[in-house]
PDB file of C-alpha atoms in Angstrom:
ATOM      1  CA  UNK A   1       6.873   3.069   6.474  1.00 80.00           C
ATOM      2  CA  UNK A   2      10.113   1.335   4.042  1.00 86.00           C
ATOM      3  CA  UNK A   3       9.182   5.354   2.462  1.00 85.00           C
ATOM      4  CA  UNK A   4       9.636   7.338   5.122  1.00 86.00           C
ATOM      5  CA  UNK A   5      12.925   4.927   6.280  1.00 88.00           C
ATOM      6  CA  UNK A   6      14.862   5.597   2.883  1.00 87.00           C
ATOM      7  CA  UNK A   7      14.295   9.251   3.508  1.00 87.00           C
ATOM      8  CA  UNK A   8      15.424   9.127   6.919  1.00 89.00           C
ATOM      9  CA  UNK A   9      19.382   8.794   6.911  1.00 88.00           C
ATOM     10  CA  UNK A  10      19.616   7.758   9.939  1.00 90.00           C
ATOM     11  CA  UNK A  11      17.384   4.398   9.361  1.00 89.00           C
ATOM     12  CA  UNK A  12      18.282   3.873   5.820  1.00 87.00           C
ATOM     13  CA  UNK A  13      22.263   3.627   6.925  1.00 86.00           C
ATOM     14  CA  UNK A  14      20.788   0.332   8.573  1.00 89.00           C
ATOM     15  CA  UNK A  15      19.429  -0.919   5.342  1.00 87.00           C
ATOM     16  CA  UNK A  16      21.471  -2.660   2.957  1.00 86.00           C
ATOM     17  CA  UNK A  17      19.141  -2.772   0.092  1.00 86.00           C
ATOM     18  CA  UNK A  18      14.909  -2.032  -0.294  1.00 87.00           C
ATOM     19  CA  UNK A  19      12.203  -3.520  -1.743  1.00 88.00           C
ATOM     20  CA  UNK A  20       8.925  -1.072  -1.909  1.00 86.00           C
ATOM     21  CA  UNK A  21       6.334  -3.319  -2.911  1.00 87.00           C
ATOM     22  CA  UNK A  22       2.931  -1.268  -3.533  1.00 85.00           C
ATOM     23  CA  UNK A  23       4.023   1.685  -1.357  1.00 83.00           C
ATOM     24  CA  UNK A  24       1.201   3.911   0.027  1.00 80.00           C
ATOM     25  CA  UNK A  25       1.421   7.275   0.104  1.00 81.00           C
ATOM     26  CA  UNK A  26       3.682   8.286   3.266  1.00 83.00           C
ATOM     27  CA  UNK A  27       3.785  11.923   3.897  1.00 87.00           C
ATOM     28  CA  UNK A  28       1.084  15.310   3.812  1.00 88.00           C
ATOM     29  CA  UNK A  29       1.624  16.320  -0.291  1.00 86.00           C
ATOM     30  CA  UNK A  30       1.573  12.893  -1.000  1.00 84.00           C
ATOM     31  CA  UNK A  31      -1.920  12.135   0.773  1.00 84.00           C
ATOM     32  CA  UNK A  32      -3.626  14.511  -1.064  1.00 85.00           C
ATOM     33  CA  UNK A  33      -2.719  13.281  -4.554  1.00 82.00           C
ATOM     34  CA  UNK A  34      -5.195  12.290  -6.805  1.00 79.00           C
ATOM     35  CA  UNK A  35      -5.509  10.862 -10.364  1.00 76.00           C
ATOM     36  CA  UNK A  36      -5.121   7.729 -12.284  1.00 77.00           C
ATOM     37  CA  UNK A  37      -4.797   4.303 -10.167  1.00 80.00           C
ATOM     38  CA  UNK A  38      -4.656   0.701 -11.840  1.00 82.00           C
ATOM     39  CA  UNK A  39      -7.154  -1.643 -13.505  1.00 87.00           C
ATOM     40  CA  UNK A  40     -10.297  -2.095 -11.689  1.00 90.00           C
ATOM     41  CA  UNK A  41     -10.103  -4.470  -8.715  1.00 90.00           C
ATOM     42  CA  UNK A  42     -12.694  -6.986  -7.414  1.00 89.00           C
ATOM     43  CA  UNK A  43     -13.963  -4.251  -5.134  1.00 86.00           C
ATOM     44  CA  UNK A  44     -17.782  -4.422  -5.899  1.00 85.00           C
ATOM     45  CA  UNK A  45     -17.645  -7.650  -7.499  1.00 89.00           C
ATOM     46  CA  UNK A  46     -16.472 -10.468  -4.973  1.00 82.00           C
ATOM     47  CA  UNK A  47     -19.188 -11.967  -3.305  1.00 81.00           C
ATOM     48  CA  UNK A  48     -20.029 -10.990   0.520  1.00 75.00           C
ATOM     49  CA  UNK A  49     -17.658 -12.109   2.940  1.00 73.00           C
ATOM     50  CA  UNK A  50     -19.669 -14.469   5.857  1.00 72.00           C
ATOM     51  CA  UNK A  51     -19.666 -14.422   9.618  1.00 72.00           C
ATOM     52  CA  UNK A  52     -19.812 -11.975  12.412  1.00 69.00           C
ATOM     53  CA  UNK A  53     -20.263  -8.465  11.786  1.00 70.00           C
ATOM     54  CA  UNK A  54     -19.530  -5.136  13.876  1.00 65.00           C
ATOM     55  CA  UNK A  55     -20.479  -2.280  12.288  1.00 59.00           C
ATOM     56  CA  UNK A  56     -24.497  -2.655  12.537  1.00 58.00           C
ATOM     57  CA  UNK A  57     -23.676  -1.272  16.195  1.00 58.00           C
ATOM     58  CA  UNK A  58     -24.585   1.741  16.016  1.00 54.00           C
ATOM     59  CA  UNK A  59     -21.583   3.602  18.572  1.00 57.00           C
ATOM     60  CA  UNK A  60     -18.904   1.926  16.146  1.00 61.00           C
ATOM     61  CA  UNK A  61     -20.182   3.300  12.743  1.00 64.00           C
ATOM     62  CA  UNK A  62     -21.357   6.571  14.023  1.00 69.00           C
ATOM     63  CA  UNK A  63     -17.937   7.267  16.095  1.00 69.00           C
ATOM     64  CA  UNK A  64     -15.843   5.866  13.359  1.00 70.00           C
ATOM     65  CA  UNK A  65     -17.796   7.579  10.902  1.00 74.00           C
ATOM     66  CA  UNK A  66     -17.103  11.209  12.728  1.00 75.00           C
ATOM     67  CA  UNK A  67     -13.400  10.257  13.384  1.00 74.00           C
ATOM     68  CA  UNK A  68     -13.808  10.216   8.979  1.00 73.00           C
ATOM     69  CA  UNK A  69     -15.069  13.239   8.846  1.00 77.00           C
ATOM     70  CA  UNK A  70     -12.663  14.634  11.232  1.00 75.00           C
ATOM     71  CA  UNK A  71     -15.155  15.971  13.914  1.00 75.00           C
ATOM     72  CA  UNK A  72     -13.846  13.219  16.259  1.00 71.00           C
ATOM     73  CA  UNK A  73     -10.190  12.494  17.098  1.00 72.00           C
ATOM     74  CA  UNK A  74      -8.601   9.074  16.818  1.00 65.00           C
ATOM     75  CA  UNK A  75      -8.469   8.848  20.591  1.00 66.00           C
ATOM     76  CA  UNK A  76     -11.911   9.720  21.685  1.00 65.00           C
ATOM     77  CA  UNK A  77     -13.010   8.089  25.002  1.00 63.00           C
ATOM     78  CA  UNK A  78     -16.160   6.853  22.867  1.00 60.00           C
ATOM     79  CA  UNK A  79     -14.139   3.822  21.402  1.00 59.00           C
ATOM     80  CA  UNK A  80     -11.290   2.511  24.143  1.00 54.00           C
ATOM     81  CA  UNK A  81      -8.102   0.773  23.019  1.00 49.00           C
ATOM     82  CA  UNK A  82      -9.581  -2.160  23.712  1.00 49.00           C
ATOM     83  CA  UNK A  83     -12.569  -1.758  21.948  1.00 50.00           C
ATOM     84  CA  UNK A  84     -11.341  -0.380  19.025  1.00 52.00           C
ATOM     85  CA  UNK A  85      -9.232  -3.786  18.135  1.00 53.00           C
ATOM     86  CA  UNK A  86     -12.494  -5.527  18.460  1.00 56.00           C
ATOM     87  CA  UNK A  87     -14.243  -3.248  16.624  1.00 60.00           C
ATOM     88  CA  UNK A  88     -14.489  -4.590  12.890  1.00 67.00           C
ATOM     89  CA  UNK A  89     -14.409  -7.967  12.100  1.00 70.00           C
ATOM     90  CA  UNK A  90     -13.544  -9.569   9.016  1.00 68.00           C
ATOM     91  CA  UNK A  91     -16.573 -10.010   7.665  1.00 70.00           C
ATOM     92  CA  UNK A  92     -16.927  -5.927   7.946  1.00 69.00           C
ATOM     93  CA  UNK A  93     -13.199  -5.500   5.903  1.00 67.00           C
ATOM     94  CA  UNK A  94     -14.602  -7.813   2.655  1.00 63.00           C
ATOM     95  CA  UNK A  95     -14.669  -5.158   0.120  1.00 71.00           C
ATOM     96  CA  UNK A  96     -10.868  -3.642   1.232  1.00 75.00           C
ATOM     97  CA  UNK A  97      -9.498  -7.649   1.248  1.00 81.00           C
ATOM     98  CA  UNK A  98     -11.594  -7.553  -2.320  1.00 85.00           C
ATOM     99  CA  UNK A  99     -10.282  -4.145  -3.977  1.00 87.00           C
ATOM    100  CA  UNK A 100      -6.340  -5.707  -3.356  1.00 89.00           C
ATOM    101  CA  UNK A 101      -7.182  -8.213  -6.185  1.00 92.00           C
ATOM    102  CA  UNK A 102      -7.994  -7.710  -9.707  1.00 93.00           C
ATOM    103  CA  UNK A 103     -11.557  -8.026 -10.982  1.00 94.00           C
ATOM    104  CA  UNK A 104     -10.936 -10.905 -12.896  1.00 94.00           C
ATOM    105  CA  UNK A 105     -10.127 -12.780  -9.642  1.00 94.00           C
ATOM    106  CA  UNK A 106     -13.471 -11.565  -7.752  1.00 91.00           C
ATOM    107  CA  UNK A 107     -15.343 -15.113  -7.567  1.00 92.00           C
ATOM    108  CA  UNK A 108     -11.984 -16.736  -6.173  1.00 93.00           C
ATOM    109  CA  UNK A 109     -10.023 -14.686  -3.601  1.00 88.00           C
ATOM    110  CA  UNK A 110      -8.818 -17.096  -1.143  1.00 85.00           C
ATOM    111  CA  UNK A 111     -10.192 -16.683   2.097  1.00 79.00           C
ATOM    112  CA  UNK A 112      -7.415 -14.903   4.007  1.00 74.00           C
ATOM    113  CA  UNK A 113      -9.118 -13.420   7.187  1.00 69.00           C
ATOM    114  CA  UNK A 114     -10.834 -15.633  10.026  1.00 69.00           C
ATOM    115  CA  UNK A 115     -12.571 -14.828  13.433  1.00 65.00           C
ATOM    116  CA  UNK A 116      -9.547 -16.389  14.745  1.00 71.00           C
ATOM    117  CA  UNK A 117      -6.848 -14.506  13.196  1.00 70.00           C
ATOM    118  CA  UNK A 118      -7.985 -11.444  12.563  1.00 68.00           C
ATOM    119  CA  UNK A 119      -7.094  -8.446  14.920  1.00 67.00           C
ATOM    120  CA  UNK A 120      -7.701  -4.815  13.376  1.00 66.00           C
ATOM    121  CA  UNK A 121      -7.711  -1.519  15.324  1.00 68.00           C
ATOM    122  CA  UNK A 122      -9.705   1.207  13.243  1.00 68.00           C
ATOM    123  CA  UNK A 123      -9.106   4.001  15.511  1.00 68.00           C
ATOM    124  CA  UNK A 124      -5.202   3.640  15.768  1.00 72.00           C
ATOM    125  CA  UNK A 125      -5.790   3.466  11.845  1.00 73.00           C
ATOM    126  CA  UNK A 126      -6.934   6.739  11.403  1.00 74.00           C
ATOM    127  CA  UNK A 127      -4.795   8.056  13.844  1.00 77.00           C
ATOM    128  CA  UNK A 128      -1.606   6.665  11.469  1.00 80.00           C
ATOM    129  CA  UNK A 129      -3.571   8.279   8.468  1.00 80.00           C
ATOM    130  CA  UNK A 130      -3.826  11.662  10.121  1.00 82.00           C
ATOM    131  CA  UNK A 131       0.236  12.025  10.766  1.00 86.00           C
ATOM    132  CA  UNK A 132       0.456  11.039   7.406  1.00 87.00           C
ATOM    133  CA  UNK A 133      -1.893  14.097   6.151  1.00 87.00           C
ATOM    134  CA  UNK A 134      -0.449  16.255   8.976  1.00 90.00           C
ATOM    135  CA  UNK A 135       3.427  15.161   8.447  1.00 91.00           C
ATOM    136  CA  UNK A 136       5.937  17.924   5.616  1.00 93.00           C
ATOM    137  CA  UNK A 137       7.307  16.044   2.044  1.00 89.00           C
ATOM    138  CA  UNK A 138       9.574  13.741   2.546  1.00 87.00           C
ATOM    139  CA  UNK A 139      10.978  14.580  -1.164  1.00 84.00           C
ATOM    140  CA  UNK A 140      13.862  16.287   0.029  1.00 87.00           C
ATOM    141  CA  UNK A 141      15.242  12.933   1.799  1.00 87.00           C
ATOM    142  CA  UNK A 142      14.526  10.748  -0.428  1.00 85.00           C
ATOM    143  CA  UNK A 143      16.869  12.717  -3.251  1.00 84.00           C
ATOM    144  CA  UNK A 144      19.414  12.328  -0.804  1.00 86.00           C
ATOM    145  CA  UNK A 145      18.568   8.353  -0.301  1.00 85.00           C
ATOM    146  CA  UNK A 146      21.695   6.091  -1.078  1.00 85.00           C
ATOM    147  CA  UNK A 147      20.134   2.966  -0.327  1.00 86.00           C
ATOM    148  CA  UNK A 148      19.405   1.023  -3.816  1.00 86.00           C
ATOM    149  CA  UNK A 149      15.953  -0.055  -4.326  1.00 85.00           C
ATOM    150  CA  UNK A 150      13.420  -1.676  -6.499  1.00 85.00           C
ATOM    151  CA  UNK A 151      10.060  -0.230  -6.693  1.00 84.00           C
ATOM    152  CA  UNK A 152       7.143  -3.046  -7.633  1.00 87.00           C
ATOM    153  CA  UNK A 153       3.583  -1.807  -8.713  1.00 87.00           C
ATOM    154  CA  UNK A 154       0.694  -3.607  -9.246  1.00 90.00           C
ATOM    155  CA  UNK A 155      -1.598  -4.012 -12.159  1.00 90.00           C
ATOM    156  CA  UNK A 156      -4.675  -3.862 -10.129  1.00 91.00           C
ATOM    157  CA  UNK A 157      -3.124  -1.452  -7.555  1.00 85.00           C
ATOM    158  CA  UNK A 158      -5.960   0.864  -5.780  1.00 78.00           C
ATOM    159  CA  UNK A 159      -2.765   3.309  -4.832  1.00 77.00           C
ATOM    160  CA  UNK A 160      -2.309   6.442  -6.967  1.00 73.00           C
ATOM    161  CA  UNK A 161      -0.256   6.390  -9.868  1.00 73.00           C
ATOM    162  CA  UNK A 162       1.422   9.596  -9.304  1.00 72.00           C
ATOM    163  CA  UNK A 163       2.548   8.799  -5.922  1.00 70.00           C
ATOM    164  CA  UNK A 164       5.091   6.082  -7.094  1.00 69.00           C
ATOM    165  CA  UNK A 165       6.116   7.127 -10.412  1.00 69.00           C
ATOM    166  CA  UNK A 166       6.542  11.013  -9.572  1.00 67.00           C
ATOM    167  CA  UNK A 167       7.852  11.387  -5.965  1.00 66.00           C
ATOM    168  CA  UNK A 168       9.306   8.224  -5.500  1.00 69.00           C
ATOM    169  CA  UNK A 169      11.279   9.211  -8.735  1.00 64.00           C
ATOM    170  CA  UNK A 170      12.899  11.797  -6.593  1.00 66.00           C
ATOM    171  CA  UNK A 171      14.737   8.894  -5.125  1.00 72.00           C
ATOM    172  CA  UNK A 172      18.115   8.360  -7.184  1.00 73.00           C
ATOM    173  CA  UNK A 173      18.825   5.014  -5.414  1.00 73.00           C
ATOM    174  CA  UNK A 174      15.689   3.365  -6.981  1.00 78.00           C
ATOM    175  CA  UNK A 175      17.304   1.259  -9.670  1.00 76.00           C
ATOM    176  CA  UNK A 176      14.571  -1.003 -11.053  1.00 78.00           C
ATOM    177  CA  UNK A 177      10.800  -0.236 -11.096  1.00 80.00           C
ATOM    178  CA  UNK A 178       8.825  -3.659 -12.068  1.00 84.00           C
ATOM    179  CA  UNK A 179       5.495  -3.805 -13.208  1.00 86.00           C
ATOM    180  CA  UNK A 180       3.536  -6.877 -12.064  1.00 90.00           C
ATOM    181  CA  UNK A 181       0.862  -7.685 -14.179  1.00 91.00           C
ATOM    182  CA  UNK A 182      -2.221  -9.850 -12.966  1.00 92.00           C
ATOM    183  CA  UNK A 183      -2.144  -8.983  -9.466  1.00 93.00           C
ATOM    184  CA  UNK A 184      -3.848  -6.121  -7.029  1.00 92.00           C
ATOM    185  CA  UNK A 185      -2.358  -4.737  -4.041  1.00 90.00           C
ATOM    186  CA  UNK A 186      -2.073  -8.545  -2.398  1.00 89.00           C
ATOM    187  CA  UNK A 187       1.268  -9.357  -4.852  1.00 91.00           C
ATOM    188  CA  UNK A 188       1.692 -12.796  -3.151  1.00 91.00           C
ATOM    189  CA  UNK A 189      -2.109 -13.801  -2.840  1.00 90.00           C
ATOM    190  CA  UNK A 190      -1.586 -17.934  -3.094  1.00 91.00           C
ATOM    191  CA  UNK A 191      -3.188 -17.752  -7.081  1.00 94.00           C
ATOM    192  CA  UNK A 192      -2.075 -19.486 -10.338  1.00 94.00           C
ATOM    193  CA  UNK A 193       1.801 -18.676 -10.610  1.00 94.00           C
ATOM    194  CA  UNK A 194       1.777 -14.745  -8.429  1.00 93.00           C
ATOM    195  CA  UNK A 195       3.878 -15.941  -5.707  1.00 93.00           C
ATOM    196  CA  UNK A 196       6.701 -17.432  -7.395  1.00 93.00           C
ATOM    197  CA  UNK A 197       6.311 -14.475 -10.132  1.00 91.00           C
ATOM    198  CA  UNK A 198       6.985 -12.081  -7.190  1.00 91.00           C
ATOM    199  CA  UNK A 199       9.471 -14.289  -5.073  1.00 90.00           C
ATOM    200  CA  UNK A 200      11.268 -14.159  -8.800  1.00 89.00           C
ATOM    201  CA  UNK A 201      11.621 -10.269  -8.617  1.00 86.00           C
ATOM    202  CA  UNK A 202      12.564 -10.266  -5.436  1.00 85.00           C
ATOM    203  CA  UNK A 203      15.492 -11.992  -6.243  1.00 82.00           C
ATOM    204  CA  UNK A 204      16.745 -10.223  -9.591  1.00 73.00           C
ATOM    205  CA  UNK A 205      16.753  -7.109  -7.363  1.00 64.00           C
ATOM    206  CA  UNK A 206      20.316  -5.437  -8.166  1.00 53.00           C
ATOM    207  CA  UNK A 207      22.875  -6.092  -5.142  1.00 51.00           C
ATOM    208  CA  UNK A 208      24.924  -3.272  -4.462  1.00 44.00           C
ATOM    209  CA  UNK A 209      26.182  -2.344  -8.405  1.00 40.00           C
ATOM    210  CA  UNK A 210      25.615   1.036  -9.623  1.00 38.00           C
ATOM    211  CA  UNK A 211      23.364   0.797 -12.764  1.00 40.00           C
ATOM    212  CA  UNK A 212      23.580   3.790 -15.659  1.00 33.00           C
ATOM    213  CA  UNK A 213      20.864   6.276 -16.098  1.00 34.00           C
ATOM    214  CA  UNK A 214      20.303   4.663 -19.083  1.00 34.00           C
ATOM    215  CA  UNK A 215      19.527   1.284 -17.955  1.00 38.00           C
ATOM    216  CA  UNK A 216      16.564   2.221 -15.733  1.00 39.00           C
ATOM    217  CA  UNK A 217      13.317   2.230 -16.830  1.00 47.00           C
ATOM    218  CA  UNK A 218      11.617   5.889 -16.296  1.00 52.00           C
ATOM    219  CA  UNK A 219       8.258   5.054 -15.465  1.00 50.00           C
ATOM    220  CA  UNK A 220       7.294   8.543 -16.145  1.00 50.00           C
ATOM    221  CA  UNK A 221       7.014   7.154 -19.555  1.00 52.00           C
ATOM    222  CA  UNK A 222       5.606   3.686 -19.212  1.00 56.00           C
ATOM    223  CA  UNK A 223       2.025   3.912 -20.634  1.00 54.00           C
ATOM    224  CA  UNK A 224       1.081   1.284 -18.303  1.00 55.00           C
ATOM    225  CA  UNK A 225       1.233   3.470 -15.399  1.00 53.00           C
ATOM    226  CA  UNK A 226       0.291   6.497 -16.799  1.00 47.00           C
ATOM    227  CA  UNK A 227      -3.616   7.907 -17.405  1.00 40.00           C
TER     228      UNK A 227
END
């Protein structure tokens, strides 16, 4: 959503300064990118998350599994509100809390999620998705974006390359795009050194000074993030 607010001049006069950390795409053309992503995460290769699962019931998976498809709506009557919160557990999420680390990681990804504290609502998910595919570029704003911003992307990342290197690009106000090696989508994940690596970013972000063209790294032309 930080996307679509720096293209937005009526939000991004609110915002001092952004940090996109691992943005997703946020708009139609975007959505339907494909190509080259990061290094392999620990999708596949983390051991089964325990405890409760949903998705065995058979009017979840098949209703979810049409809203995929797009021969249900987001808002059928066959899942309520309600329901839909309580519809996957955390146990069912394992392999997306798995491909936001890298595949070294896989046997020790701290256990994040809980019966307790987890809350997801897959319907009001796809419904998000589907204004996303649905929504017109956002390009256009974002070359007219003022608001100076750092850009972070992830070694591990599961997000399309293209995405943040080409459109985002169209943003002039993006002064700084850092490369974080050793970490997925989940930048501050609680292992070895990430968070303070990240919190240490954070705070070299430029404040408010104009940097020249020729300071700022074109990541158009960084072979890490490029197939």
């Amino acid at each position: 959503m930080l996307t679509r607010a720096l293209a937005d001049p009526r939000v991004a006069a609110r915002l001092n300064r952004a940090i996109n950390a691992e943005p997703g795409p946020m708009d139609g053309p975007t959505a339907r990118i494909a190509g080259h992503k990061g290094r392999e995460s620990a999708r596949g290769l983390a051991p089964a998350m325990t405890g409760p699962r949903s998705t065995h019931v058979p009017r979840y998976a098949v209703a979810l599994g049409l809203m995929r498809l797009g021969l249900l709506t987001p808002d059928t009557g066959l899942i309520g509100q309600a329901e839909g919160d309580n519809a996957f557990t955390a146990a069912d999420l394992g392999s997306d809390t798995a491909s936001s680390y890298c595949a070294r990681d896989a046997h020790r990804i701290p256990v994040e999620d809980t019966a307790e504290n987890f809350s997801f609502s897959p319907a009001a998910g796809l419904r998000i998705q589907q204004t996303i595919k649905d929504s017109p570029s956002i390009a256009p704003g974002l070359r007219r974006s003022r608001t100076p911003a750092m850009l972070m992307i992830a070694e591990c990342s599961s997000q399309v390359r293209q995405w943040a290197t080409a459109v985002l690009a169209e943003d002039p106000a993006v002064q700084r795009t850092q490369y974080m090696p050793g970490v997925g989508h989940r930048m501050w994940n609680g292992l070895d050194d990430n968070n303070d690596r990240a919190a240490a970013v954070i705070t070299r972000i430029p404040r408010g000074r104009a940097r020249a063209a020729a300071e700022l790294p074109d990541p158009r032309r960084d072979p890490r993030l490029l197939p």
